[in-house]
mmCIF file of C-alpha atoms in Angstrom:
data_model
loop_
_atom_site.group_PDB
_atom_site.id
_atom_site.type_symbol
_atom_site.label_atom_id
_atom_site.label_comp_id
_atom_site.label_asym_id
_atom_site.label_seq_id
_atom_site.Cartn_x
_atom_site.Cartn_y
_atom_site.Cartn_z
ATOM 1 C CA UNK A 229 26.666 -16.390 -9.680
ATOM 2 C CA UNK A 230 26.899 -14.086 -6.696
ATOM 3 C CA UNK A 231 24.740 -14.336 -3.614
ATOM 4 C CA UNK A 232 22.859 -11.159 -4.651
ATOM 5 C CA UNK A 233 22.165 -12.646 -8.107
ATOM 6 C CA UNK A 234 20.918 -15.864 -6.552
ATOM 7 C CA UNK A 235 18.533 -13.829 -4.364
ATOM 8 C CA UNK A 236 17.362 -11.750 -7.330
ATOM 9 C CA UNK A 237 16.413 -14.945 -9.175
ATOM 10 C CA UNK A 238 14.526 -16.322 -6.182
ATOM 11 C CA UNK A 239 12.842 -12.925 -5.762
ATOM 12 C CA UNK A 240 11.718 -12.832 -9.293
ATOM 13 C CA UNK A 241 10.169 -16.300 -8.979
ATOM 14 C CA UNK A 242 8.490 -15.370 -5.706
ATOM 15 C CA UNK A 243 6.967 -12.221 -7.262
ATOM 16 C CA UNK A 244 5.504 -14.223 -10.212
ATOM 17 C CA UNK A 245 4.382 -17.359 -8.334
ATOM 18 C CA UNK A 246 3.250 -15.841 -5.042
ATOM 19 C CA UNK A 247 2.658 -12.173 -5.946
ATOM 20 C CA UNK A 248 0.739 -12.768 -9.177
ATOM 21 C CA UNK A 249 -0.370 -16.317 -8.908
ATOM 22 C CA UNK A 250 1.307 -16.862 -12.359
ATOM 23 C CA UNK A 251 -0.398 -18.916 -14.919
ATOM 24 C CA UNK A 252 1.066 -20.015 -18.296
ATOM 25 C CA UNK A 253 -0.092 -17.625 -21.075
ATOM 26 C CA UNK A 254 -0.460 -14.667 -18.685
ATOM 27 C CA UNK A 255 0.292 -11.090 -19.917
ATOM 28 C CA UNK A 256 2.107 -8.878 -17.465
ATOM 29 C CA UNK A 257 2.843 -5.166 -17.107
ATOM 30 C CA UNK A 258 5.688 -4.047 -14.893
ATOM 31 C CA UNK A 259 5.903 -0.441 -13.701
ATOM 32 C CA UNK A 260 9.383 0.671 -12.739
ATOM 33 C CA UNK A 261 11.566 3.693 -12.235
ATOM 34 C CA UNK A 262 14.699 3.784 -14.422
ATOM 35 C CA UNK A 263 16.996 2.602 -11.598
ATOM 36 C CA UNK A 264 14.853 -0.544 -11.072
ATOM 37 C CA UNK A 265 14.761 -1.372 -14.831
ATOM 38 C CA UNK A 266 17.476 -4.144 -14.735
ATOM 39 C CA UNK A 267 15.543 -6.019 -12.120
ATOM 40 C CA UNK A 268 12.276 -5.525 -14.001
ATOM 41 C CA UNK A 269 14.016 -7.095 -17.005
ATOM 42 C CA UNK A 270 15.070 -10.008 -14.866
ATOM 43 C CA UNK A 271 11.418 -10.510 -13.814
ATOM 44 C CA UNK A 272 10.302 -10.296 -17.390
ATOM 45 C CA UNK A 273 12.907 -12.873 -18.441
ATOM 46 C CA UNK A 274 11.727 -15.248 -15.735
ATOM 47 C CA UNK A 275 8.091 -14.708 -16.757
ATOM 48 C CA UNK A 276 8.941 -15.668 -20.379
ATOM 49 C CA UNK A 277 10.833 -18.732 -19.177
ATOM 50 C CA UNK A 278 7.717 -19.764 -17.242
ATOM 51 C CA UNK A 279 5.465 -19.340 -20.254
ATOM 52 C CA UNK A 280 4.174 -15.704 -20.258
ATOM 53 C CA UNK A 281 2.491 -14.601 -23.378
ATOM 54 C CA UNK A 282 3.633 -11.022 -23.256
ATOM 55 C CA UNK A 283 5.484 -8.739 -20.712
ATOM 56 C CA UNK A 284 5.668 -4.933 -21.034
ATOM 57 C CA UNK A 285 7.928 -2.810 -18.832
ATOM 58 C CA UNK A 286 6.333 0.630 -18.291
ATOM 59 C CA UNK A 287 8.757 3.302 -17.075
ATOM 60 C CA UNK A 288 7.866 5.563 -14.155
ATOM 61 C CA UNK A 289 9.655 8.898 -13.919
ATOM 62 C CA UNK A 290 8.664 11.028 -10.971
ATOM 63 C CA UNK A 291 11.388 13.646 -11.795
ATOM 64 C CA UNK A 292 9.694 14.187 -15.180
ATOM 65 C CA UNK A 293 6.336 14.425 -13.464
ATOM 66 C CA UNK A 294 7.821 17.221 -11.315
ATOM 67 C CA UNK A 295 9.069 19.001 -14.377
ATOM 68 C CA UNK A 296 5.641 18.719 -15.975
ATOM 69 C CA UNK A 297 3.924 20.324 -12.938
ATOM 70 C CA UNK A 298 6.440 23.196 -13.037
ATOM 71 C CA UNK A 299 6.054 23.934 -16.681
ATOM 72 C CA UNK A 300 2.543 23.146 -17.964
ATOM 73 C CA UNK A 301 -0.673 24.992 -17.690
ATOM 74 C CA UNK A 302 -3.857 23.694 -15.999
ATOM 75 C CA UNK A 303 -5.378 22.622 -19.351
ATOM 76 C CA UNK A 304 -2.444 20.509 -20.385
ATOM 77 C CA UNK A 305 -1.444 18.982 -16.966
ATOM 78 C CA UNK A 306 -4.468 16.682 -17.050
ATOM 79 C CA UNK A 307 -3.967 15.349 -20.566
ATOM 80 C CA UNK A 308 -3.988 11.520 -20.721
ATOM 81 C CA UNK A 309 -3.726 10.136 -24.259
ATOM 82 C CA UNK A 310 -6.224 7.752 -25.776
ATOM 83 C CA UNK A 311 -3.652 5.048 -26.496
ATOM 84 C CA UNK A 312 -2.961 4.738 -22.771
ATOM 85 C CA UNK A 313 -6.720 4.494 -22.120
ATOM 86 C CA UNK A 314 -6.839 1.640 -24.615
ATOM 87 C CA UNK A 315 -3.904 0.013 -22.925
ATOM 88 C CA UNK A 316 -5.702 0.216 -19.560
ATOM 89 C CA UNK A 317 -8.846 -1.308 -21.011
ATOM 90 C CA UNK A 318 -6.927 -4.155 -22.615
ATOM 91 C CA UNK A 319 -5.128 -4.937 -19.386
ATOM 92 C CA UNK A 320 -8.533 -5.100 -17.557
ATOM 93 C CA UNK A 321 -10.265 -7.119 -20.193
ATOM 94 C CA UNK A 322 -7.520 -9.660 -20.572
ATOM 95 C CA UNK A 323 -6.736 -9.707 -16.809
ATOM 96 C CA UNK A 324 -3.014 -8.849 -17.236
ATOM 97 C CA UNK A 325 -0.923 -9.308 -14.097
ATOM 98 C CA UNK A 326 0.413 -6.006 -12.672
ATOM 99 C CA UNK A 327 3.729 -5.625 -10.933
ATOM 100 C CA UNK A 328 4.443 -2.224 -9.427
ATOM 101 C CA UNK A 329 8.060 -1.539 -8.292
ATOM 102 C CA UNK A 330 7.907 1.124 -5.650
ATOM 103 C CA UNK A 331 10.030 4.221 -6.339
ATOM 104 C CA UNK A 332 12.692 3.965 -3.631
ATOM 105 C CA UNK A 333 15.393 5.629 -5.702
ATOM 106 C CA UNK A 334 13.327 8.770 -6.401
ATOM 107 C CA UNK A 335 11.365 9.097 -3.214
ATOM 108 C CA UNK A 336 12.038 12.868 -2.941
ATOM 109 C CA UNK A 337 11.460 13.581 -6.681
ATOM 110 C CA UNK A 338 8.130 15.398 -6.121
ATOM 111 C CA UNK A 339 9.558 17.690 -3.482
ATOM 112 C CA UNK A 340 10.292 20.292 -6.207
ATOM 113 C CA UNK A 341 6.901 19.834 -7.846
ATOM 114 C CA UNK A 342 4.321 22.636 -8.055
ATOM 115 C CA UNK A 343 1.937 21.132 -5.504
ATOM 116 C CA UNK A 344 -1.113 22.900 -6.888
ATOM 117 C CA UNK A 345 -0.414 21.537 -10.348
ATOM 118 C CA UNK A 346 0.585 18.169 -8.994
ATOM 119 C CA UNK A 347 -2.864 17.908 -7.300
ATOM 120 C CA UNK A 348 -4.639 18.708 -10.624
ATOM 121 C CA UNK A 349 -2.421 16.103 -12.335
ATOM 122 C CA UNK A 350 -3.326 13.524 -9.678
ATOM 123 C CA UNK A 351 -7.066 14.260 -9.939
ATOM 124 C CA UNK A 352 -7.160 14.128 -13.712
ATOM 125 C CA UNK A 353 -4.942 11.043 -13.910
ATOM 126 C CA UNK A 354 -7.223 9.135 -11.486
ATOM 127 C CA UNK A 355 -10.310 10.081 -13.484
ATOM 128 C CA UNK A 356 -8.646 8.880 -16.701
ATOM 129 C CA UNK A 357 -7.573 5.622 -15.140
ATOM 130 C CA UNK A 358 -10.687 4.922 -13.163
ATOM 131 C CA UNK A 359 -11.553 1.676 -14.945
ATOM 132 C CA UNK A 360 -8.064 0.285 -14.361
ATOM 133 C CA UNK A 361 -7.852 1.583 -10.789
ATOM 134 C CA UNK A 362 -11.201 -0.075 -9.934
ATOM 135 C CA UNK A 363 -9.979 -3.373 -11.353
ATOM 136 C CA UNK A 364 -6.982 -3.167 -9.061
ATOM 137 C CA UNK A 365 -8.843 -2.228 -5.812
ATOM 138 C CA UNK A 366 -11.579 -4.745 -6.560
ATOM 139 C CA UNK A 367 -8.993 -7.487 -7.166
ATOM 140 C CA UNK A 368 -10.448 -8.390 -10.575
ATOM 141 C CA UNK A 369 -6.899 -8.595 -11.961
ATOM 142 C CA UNK A 370 -3.866 -10.007 -10.017
ATOM 143 C CA UNK A 371 -1.371 -7.400 -8.859
ATOM 144 C CA UNK A 372 1.575 -7.009 -6.471
ATOM 145 C CA UNK A 373 3.665 -4.116 -5.130
ATOM 146 C CA UNK A 374 7.314 -4.715 -4.388
ATOM 147 C CA UNK A 375 10.563 -2.831 -3.741
ATOM 148 C CA UNK A 376 14.049 -3.407 -5.192
ATOM 149 C CA UNK A 377 17.323 -2.493 -3.403
ATOM 150 C CA UNK A 378 19.137 0.446 -5.008
ATOM 151 C CA UNK A 379 22.029 2.606 -3.781
ATOM 152 C CA UNK A 380 19.951 5.550 -2.648
ATOM 153 C CA UNK A 381 17.548 3.326 -0.724
ATOM 154 C CA UNK A 382 20.437 1.533 0.917
ATOM 155 C CA UNK A 383 22.082 4.731 2.083
ATOM 156 C CA UNK A 384 18.802 6.139 3.256
ATOM 157 C CA UNK A 385 17.971 3.054 5.294
ATOM 158 C CA UNK A 386 21.400 1.840 6.365
ATOM 159 C CA UNK A 387 23.646 4.885 6.288
ATOM 160 C CA UNK A 388 26.120 6.560 3.935
ATOM 161 C CA UNK A 389 28.560 3.648 3.943
ATOM 162 C CA UNK A 390 25.933 1.025 2.914
ATOM 163 C CA UNK A 391 26.023 -0.773 -0.365
ATOM 164 C CA UNK A 392 23.299 -2.225 -2.554
ATOM 165 C CA UNK A 393 24.394 -5.761 -1.442
ATOM 166 C CA UNK A 394 23.896 -4.654 2.146
ATOM 167 C CA UNK A 395 20.365 -3.679 1.334
ATOM 168 C CA UNK A 396 19.801 -7.047 -0.342
ATOM 169 C CA UNK A 397 20.962 -8.692 2.863
ATOM 170 C CA UNK A 398 18.290 -6.841 4.779
ATOM 171 C CA UNK A 399 15.561 -7.289 2.253
ATOM 172 C CA UNK A 400 16.364 -11.015 1.875
ATOM 173 C CA UNK A 401 15.884 -11.506 5.637
ATOM 174 C CA UNK A 402 12.433 -9.862 5.490
ATOM 175 C CA UNK A 403 11.321 -11.700 2.317
ATOM 176 C CA UNK A 404 12.817 -15.033 3.387
ATOM 177 C CA UNK A 405 14.785 -15.246 0.205
ATOM 178 C CA UNK A 406 17.412 -17.437 1.742
ATOM 179 C CA UNK A 407 14.841 -20.080 2.610
ATOM 180 C CA UNK A 408 14.848 -23.302 0.515
ATOM 181 C CA UNK A 409 11.435 -22.346 -0.858
ATOM 182 C CA UNK A 410 10.388 -18.707 -0.344
ATOM 183 C CA UNK A 411 7.121 -19.272 -2.275
ATOM 184 C CA UNK A 412 6.113 -22.057 0.093
ATOM 185 C CA UNK A 413 7.186 -19.932 3.103
ATOM 186 C CA UNK A 414 4.974 -17.026 1.993
ATOM 187 C CA UNK A 415 1.955 -19.137 1.478
ATOM 188 C CA UNK A 416 2.476 -20.665 4.986
ATOM 189 C CA UNK A 417 2.666 -17.129 6.395
ATOM 190 C CA UNK A 418 -0.475 -15.942 4.632
ATOM 191 C CA UNK A 419 -2.216 -19.112 5.864
ATOM 192 C CA UNK A 420 -1.476 -17.923 9.369
ATOM 193 C CA UNK A 421 -2.671 -14.436 8.600
ATOM 194 C CA UNK A 422 -5.888 -15.942 7.228
ATOM 195 C CA UNK A 423 -6.427 -17.659 10.622
ATOM 196 C CA UNK A 424 -5.994 -14.374 12.454
ATOM 197 C CA UNK A 425 -8.366 -12.444 10.147
ATOM 198 C CA UNK A 426 -10.950 -15.191 10.560
ATOM 199 C CA UNK A 427 -10.636 -14.832 14.363
ATOM 200 C CA UNK A 428 -11.211 -11.098 13.990
ATOM 201 C CA UNK A 429 -14.197 -11.565 11.768
ATOM 202 C CA UNK A 430 -15.650 -14.002 14.291
ATOM 203 C CA UNK A 431 -15.343 -11.407 17.143
ATOM 204 C CA UNK A 432 -17.827 -9.092 15.339
ATOM 205 C CA UNK A 433 -16.070 -5.942 16.458
ATOM 206 C CA UNK A 434 -18.187 -2.806 16.788
ATOM 207 C CA UNK A 435 -15.437 -0.414 17.879
ATOM 208 C CA UNK A 436 -11.665 -0.251 18.564
ATOM 209 C CA UNK A 437 -10.124 1.966 21.203
ATOM 210 C CA UNK A 438 -6.468 2.833 20.795
ATOM 211 C CA UNK A 439 -4.313 4.149 23.610
ATOM 212 C CA UNK A 440 -0.604 4.983 23.317
ATOM 213 C CA UNK A 441 1.804 7.823 23.763
ATOM 214 C CA UNK A 442 0.104 10.707 21.972
ATOM 215 C CA UNK A 443 -3.023 8.616 21.190
ATOM 216 C CA UNK A 444 -6.540 8.223 22.578
ATOM 217 C CA UNK A 445 -8.659 7.202 19.659
ATOM 218 C CA UNK A 446 -11.784 5.258 18.829
ATOM 219 C CA UNK A 447 -13.158 4.060 15.468
ATOM 220 C CA UNK A 448 -16.338 2.105 14.648
ATOM 221 C CA UNK A 449 -17.173 -0.568 12.040
ATOM 222 C CA UNK A 450 -20.162 -1.382 9.893
ATOM 223 C CA UNK A 451 -21.967 -4.647 10.681
ATOM 224 C CA UNK A 452 -20.794 -6.000 7.335
ATOM 225 C CA UNK A 453 -17.118 -5.119 7.796
ATOM 226 C CA UNK A 454 -14.690 -7.852 6.642
ATOM 227 C CA UNK A 455 -11.092 -8.194 7.957
ATOM 228 C CA UNK A 456 -8.666 -9.004 5.184
ATOM 229 C CA UNK A 457 -4.925 -9.696 4.888
ATOM 230 C CA UNK A 458 -2.315 -11.879 3.185
ATOM 231 C CA UNK A 459 -3.598 -13.516 0.035
ATOM 232 C CA UNK A 460 -6.423 -12.475 -2.247
ATOM 233 C CA UNK A 461 -8.567 -14.882 -4.307
ATOM 234 C CA UNK A 462 -10.062 -13.803 -7.674
ATOM 235 C CA UNK A 463 -13.376 -15.141 -8.952
ATOM 236 C CA UNK A 464 -11.568 -17.558 -11.322
ATOM 237 C CA UNK A 465 -9.688 -18.954 -8.294
ATOM 238 C CA UNK A 466 -6.343 -17.185 -8.880
ATOM 239 C CA UNK A 467 -4.596 -16.721 -5.580
ATOM 240 C CA UNK A 468 -2.145 -13.807 -5.314
ATOM 241 C CA UNK A 469 -0.396 -11.787 -2.572
ATOM 242 C CA UNK A 470 -0.801 -8.038 -3.443
ATOM 243 C CA UNK A 471 2.065 -6.902 -1.182
ATOM 244 C CA UNK A 472 5.396 -8.506 -0.776
ATOM 245 C CA UNK A 473 6.216 -8.285 2.054
ATOM 246 C CA UNK A 474 2.981 -8.158 3.980
ATOM 247 C CA UNK A 475 2.258 -8.723 7.703
ATOM 248 C CA UNK A 476 -0.996 -6.726 8.134
ATOM 249 C CA UNK A 477 -4.658 -7.604 8.649
ATOM 250 C CA UNK A 478 -6.878 -4.751 7.743
ATOM 251 C CA UNK A 479 -10.449 -3.559 7.138
ATOM 252 C CA UNK A 480 -12.493 -0.485 6.283
ATOM 253 C CA UNK A 481 -13.944 1.404 9.242
ATOM 254 C CA UNK A 482 -17.296 3.210 9.009
ATOM 255 C CA UNK A 483 -15.788 6.420 7.757
ATOM 256 C CA UNK A 484 -17.903 8.760 9.919
ATOM 257 C CA UNK A 485 -17.090 7.145 13.300
ATOM 258 C CA UNK A 486 -13.521 8.113 14.237
ATOM 259 C CA UNK A 487 -13.122 10.307 17.283
ATOM 260 C CA UNK A 488 -10.195 11.415 19.443
ATOM 261 C CA UNK A 489 -6.575 11.843 18.510
ATOM 262 C CA UNK A 490 -3.882 9.600 17.161
ATOM 263 C CA UNK A 491 -0.133 10.248 16.542
ATOM 264 C CA UNK A 492 2.097 8.868 13.804
ATOM 265 C CA UNK A 493 5.252 7.022 14.887
ATOM 266 C CA UNK A 494 7.103 6.690 11.530
ATOM 267 C CA UNK A 495 7.758 9.290 8.816
ATOM 268 C CA UNK A 496 5.583 9.278 5.733
ATOM 269 C CA UNK A 497 6.322 10.920 2.397
ATOM 270 C CA UNK A 498 3.395 13.109 1.494
ATOM 271 C CA UNK A 499 3.486 15.029 -1.846
ATOM 272 C CA UNK A 500 7.318 14.941 -1.702
ATOM 273 C CA UNK A 501 7.677 16.196 1.885
ATOM 274 C CA UNK A 502 8.576 14.122 4.915
ATOM 275 C CA UNK A 503 5.702 14.241 7.500
ATOM 276 C CA UNK A 504 6.818 13.275 11.033
ATOM 277 C CA UNK A 505 4.965 12.984 14.347
ATOM 278 C CA UNK A 506 1.633 14.124 12.979
ATOM 279 C CA UNK A 507 -1.242 14.208 15.457
ATOM 280 C CA UNK A 508 -4.649 13.868 13.854
ATOM 281 C CA UNK A 509 -7.717 15.032 15.776
ATOM 282 C CA UNK A 510 -10.946 13.398 14.623
ATOM 283 C CA UNK A 511 -14.563 14.352 15.182
ATOM 284 C CA UNK A 512 -17.350 12.226 13.710
ATOM 285 C CA UNK A 513 -14.889 10.656 11.295
ATOM 286 C CA UNK A 514 -13.236 13.799 9.991
ATOM 287 C CA UNK A 515 -9.866 15.247 10.740
ATOM 288 C CA UNK A 516 -10.647 18.613 12.196
ATOM 289 C CA UNK A 517 -7.093 19.521 13.301
ATOM 290 C CA UNK A 518 -3.618 18.285 12.581
ATOM 291 C CA UNK A 519 -0.178 19.217 13.958
ATOM 292 C CA UNK A 520 3.147 17.797 12.877
ATOM 293 C CA UNK A 521 6.785 18.061 13.915
ATOM 294 C CA UNK A 522 7.719 18.197 10.216
ATOM 295 C CA UNK A 523 5.633 18.541 7.100
ATOM 296 C CA UNK A 524 2.766 20.527 8.506
ATOM 297 C CA UNK A 525 1.989 22.298 5.208
ATOM 298 C CA UNK A 526 2.158 19.029 3.258
ATOM 299 C CA UNK A 527 -0.365 17.302 5.417
ATOM 300 C CA UNK A 528 -2.662 20.273 5.454
ATOM 301 C CA UNK A 529 -2.634 20.364 1.608
ATOM 302 C CA UNK A 530 -3.265 16.554 1.610
ATOM 303 C CA UNK A 531 -6.399 16.991 3.753
ATOM 304 C CA UNK A 532 -7.816 19.446 1.210
ATOM 305 C CA UNK A 533 -7.271 17.360 -1.956
ATOM 306 C CA UNK A 534 -10.914 16.223 -1.961
ATOM 307 C CA UNK A 535 -13.866 15.623 0.323
ATOM 308 C CA UNK A 536 -12.531 12.061 1.218
ATOM 309 C CA UNK A 537 -8.968 12.808 2.275
ATOM 310 C CA UNK A 538 -9.864 14.065 5.853
ATOM 311 C CA UNK A 539 -11.660 10.663 6.481
ATOM 312 C CA UNK A 540 -10.458 7.156 7.072
ATOM 313 C CA UNK A 541 -10.393 4.434 4.483
ATOM 314 C CA UNK A 542 -8.451 1.765 6.282
ATOM 315 C CA UNK A 543 -7.513 0.376 9.723
ATOM 316 C CA UNK A 544 -4.624 -2.082 9.686
ATOM 317 C CA UNK A 545 -3.060 -4.102 12.513
ATOM 318 C CA UNK A 546 0.595 -5.239 12.482
ATOM 319 C CA UNK A 547 2.363 -7.019 15.328
ATOM 320 C CA UNK A 548 5.586 -5.330 16.448
ATOM 321 C CA UNK A 549 7.234 -8.778 16.116
ATOM 322 C CA UNK A 550 7.061 -8.547 12.261
ATOM 323 C CA UNK A 551 10.509 -8.912 10.639
ATOM 324 C CA UNK A 552 10.374 -5.297 9.413
ATOM 325 C CA UNK A 553 9.590 -3.930 12.914
ATOM 326 C CA UNK A 554 12.308 -6.186 14.437
ATOM 327 C CA UNK A 555 14.867 -4.781 12.037
ATOM 328 C CA UNK A 556 14.476 -1.397 13.816
ATOM 329 C CA UNK A 557 14.938 0.383 10.475
ATOM 330 C CA UNK A 558 12.981 3.196 8.861
ATOM 331 C CA UNK A 559 12.656 2.291 5.243
ATOM 332 C CA UNK A 560 11.135 5.505 3.795
ATOM 333 C CA UNK A 561 8.869 3.138 1.768
ATOM 334 C CA UNK A 562 5.172 2.865 2.547
ATOM 335 C CA UNK A 563 5.219 -0.754 1.536
ATOM 336 C CA UNK A 564 7.881 -1.703 4.112
ATOM 337 C CA UNK A 565 7.065 0.903 6.901
ATOM 338 C CA UNK A 566 3.325 0.029 6.902
ATOM 339 C CA UNK A 567 4.219 -3.581 7.522
ATOM 340 C CA UNK A 568 6.325 -2.603 10.593
ATOM 341 C CA UNK A 569 3.477 -0.815 12.381
ATOM 342 C CA UNK A 570 -0.191 -0.626 12.982
ATOM 343 C CA UNK A 571 -1.518 2.072 10.651
ATOM 344 C CA UNK A 572 -4.441 4.076 9.469
ATOM 345 C CA UNK A 573 -5.104 5.310 5.933
ATOM 346 C CA UNK A 574 -6.635 8.596 5.090
ATOM 347 C CA UNK A 575 -8.504 8.449 1.786
ATOM 348 C CA UNK A 576 -10.242 5.708 -0.224
ATOM 349 C CA UNK A 577 -11.411 2.427 1.300
ATOM 350 C CA UNK A 578 -10.989 -1.049 -0.296
ATOM 351 C CA UNK A 579 -14.502 -2.031 -1.401
ATOM 352 C CA UNK A 580 -14.008 -5.724 -0.502
ATOM 353 C CA UNK A 581 -13.555 -4.741 3.153
ATOM 354 C CA UNK A 582 -17.381 -4.541 3.385
ATOM 355 C CA UNK A 583 -19.804 -7.152 2.212
ATOM 356 C CA UNK A 584 -21.457 -5.728 -0.932
ATOM 357 C CA UNK A 585 -18.704 -3.216 -1.423
ATOM 358 C CA UNK A 586 -17.448 -4.561 -4.723
ATOM 359 C CA UNK A 587 -20.990 -4.228 -6.128
ATOM 360 C CA UNK A 588 -21.269 -0.591 -5.050
ATOM 361 C CA UNK A 589 -20.549 1.211 -8.320
ATOM 362 C CA UNK A 590 -21.100 4.788 -7.204
ATOM 363 C CA UNK A 591 -19.698 6.945 -4.373
ATOM 364 C CA UNK A 592 -23.206 7.305 -2.962
ATOM 365 C CA UNK A 593 -23.617 3.468 -2.717
ATOM 366 C CA UNK A 594 -20.173 3.136 -1.076
ATOM 367 C CA UNK A 595 -20.966 5.863 1.386
ATOM 368 C CA UNK A 596 -24.160 4.050 2.309
ATOM 369 C CA UNK A 597 -22.069 1.003 3.285
ATOM 370 C CA UNK A 598 -19.740 3.237 5.391
ATOM 371 C CA UNK A 599 -16.897 3.175 2.790
ATOM 372 C CA UNK A 600 -14.928 6.358 2.267
ATOM 373 C CA UNK A 601 -14.130 7.505 -1.298
ATOM 374 C CA UNK A 602 -11.222 9.634 -2.552
ATOM 375 C CA UNK A 603 -8.639 9.829 -5.271
ATOM 376 C CA UNK A 604 -6.038 9.373 -2.534
ATOM 377 C CA UNK A 605 -5.032 6.642 -0.084
ATOM 378 C CA UNK A 606 -2.118 7.288 2.170
ATOM 379 C CA UNK A 607 -0.964 5.129 5.108
ATOM 380 C CA UNK A 608 0.197 6.689 8.420
ATOM 381 C CA UNK A 609 1.966 4.429 10.840
ATOM 382 C CA UNK A 610 0.646 4.798 14.418
ATOM 383 C CA UNK A 611 1.929 1.639 16.178
ATOM 384 C CA UNK A 612 4.735 1.287 18.623
ATOM 385 C CA UNK A 613 5.627 -0.583 21.874
ATOM 386 C CA UNK A 614 3.212 1.596 23.898
ATOM 387 C CA UNK A 615 0.086 0.861 21.739
ATOM 388 C CA UNK A 616 -2.787 -1.052 23.298
ATOM 389 C CA UNK A 617 -6.101 -1.740 21.482
ATOM 390 C CA UNK A 618 -9.335 -2.837 23.097
ATOM 391 C CA UNK A 619 -12.340 -3.995 21.032
ATOM 392 C CA UNK A 620 -15.938 -3.449 21.962
ATOM 393 C CA UNK A 621 -17.939 -6.315 20.396
ATOM 394 C CA UNK A 622 -21.422 -6.244 19.032
ATOM 395 C CA UNK A 623 -22.788 -7.741 22.208
ATOM 396 C CA UNK A 624 -21.216 -4.964 24.294
ATOM 397 C CA UNK A 625 -18.406 -7.026 25.838
ATOM 398 C CA UNK A 626 -14.805 -5.774 25.654
ATOM 399 C CA UNK A 627 -11.777 -7.753 24.633
ATOM 400 C CA UNK A 628 -8.135 -6.643 24.455
ATOM 401 C CA UNK A 629 -6.650 -7.575 21.082
ATOM 402 C CA UNK A 630 -3.246 -5.797 21.313
ATOM 403 C CA UNK A 631 -0.995 -4.979 24.248
ATOM 404 C CA UNK A 632 2.236 -3.002 24.042
ATOM 405 C CA UNK A 633 2.284 -3.427 20.253
ATOM 406 C CA UNK A 634 1.719 -7.237 20.309
ATOM 407 C CA UNK A 635 -1.275 -9.248 19.443
ATOM 408 C CA UNK A 636 -2.875 -11.022 22.423
ATOM 409 C CA UNK A 637 -5.350 -13.117 20.338
#
């Protein structure tokens, strides 16, 4: 067995045990692009060996989605068959575990898509999958997002001469796959993250003020805001880690409180286009102006997708000492890049980031709690070595929580 094969086996076990909190008899769905299918099969095999009841690998083809947007009319582009709706309901009712393998081999597939039609597709698909989507964001089913090394991702991240094995070397160092027990290691890490999020919750933060190169930004928080991060716990006690890797603590801001300007420090793929060095200007929570070095049109289109996309749904803090940040690589993957840098997300908020949010079953009720709603949620990385963040607490005192990209509490 090669070193890469050994790592793949340990990764599959990590995904199941830590990512999903696997239990014998669990049903699992795995969403994967074609290039990631061999690894998806390896995870499925491991799941059966551990006692899974059923595993289904669901193909994701962004190239075919682009073809659909360029050939179909507005009436057909939103079609979502009833058998898929039944599949979604069954996965929710039976609490299937969900593994989503990020599309790192087809990251530019939607660049050729008709963006107007792709927007309609996205809207209609979200409506059709609302029950399943809500189960995911409310953590009523266990789920995890991961990436798998492939040749395109390797060359994009490490250079044209890189191999897939080179990418496995890098990913293994971030995921601690060469540790004796990666599962134990990750639960130790999330325990430390839990301590930090507890400390932040105890601070009772009213407002955060960001200063950095290209940034002078403030954002406020509801009295019932909750800092999250690391592991999630379902009502039945199942513990799972939704992102592997993860190094962030995060919460939902009061979506009408952001003011000032903030600049992105890492590229983000938005509707198939690379957006770089975007500066968002906020007023009373809404982006009123945006400029970007690259991807200006893509980000302008994004802000007009629905009423929620110009507002914030998430504030996340990541120390620059995270293994991903320390690698000094741009991964062209939201999962990896967001865990290298403090970030904001435009679009929907996670309901459990505010007390009572999971019980708010309409947009109006969520808005009353300060939660933004949207069919979209896209992270934009804003942290670097110049970032400093000062918190204003409920009692009016101020406390620095981050200096030059590093936590100070």
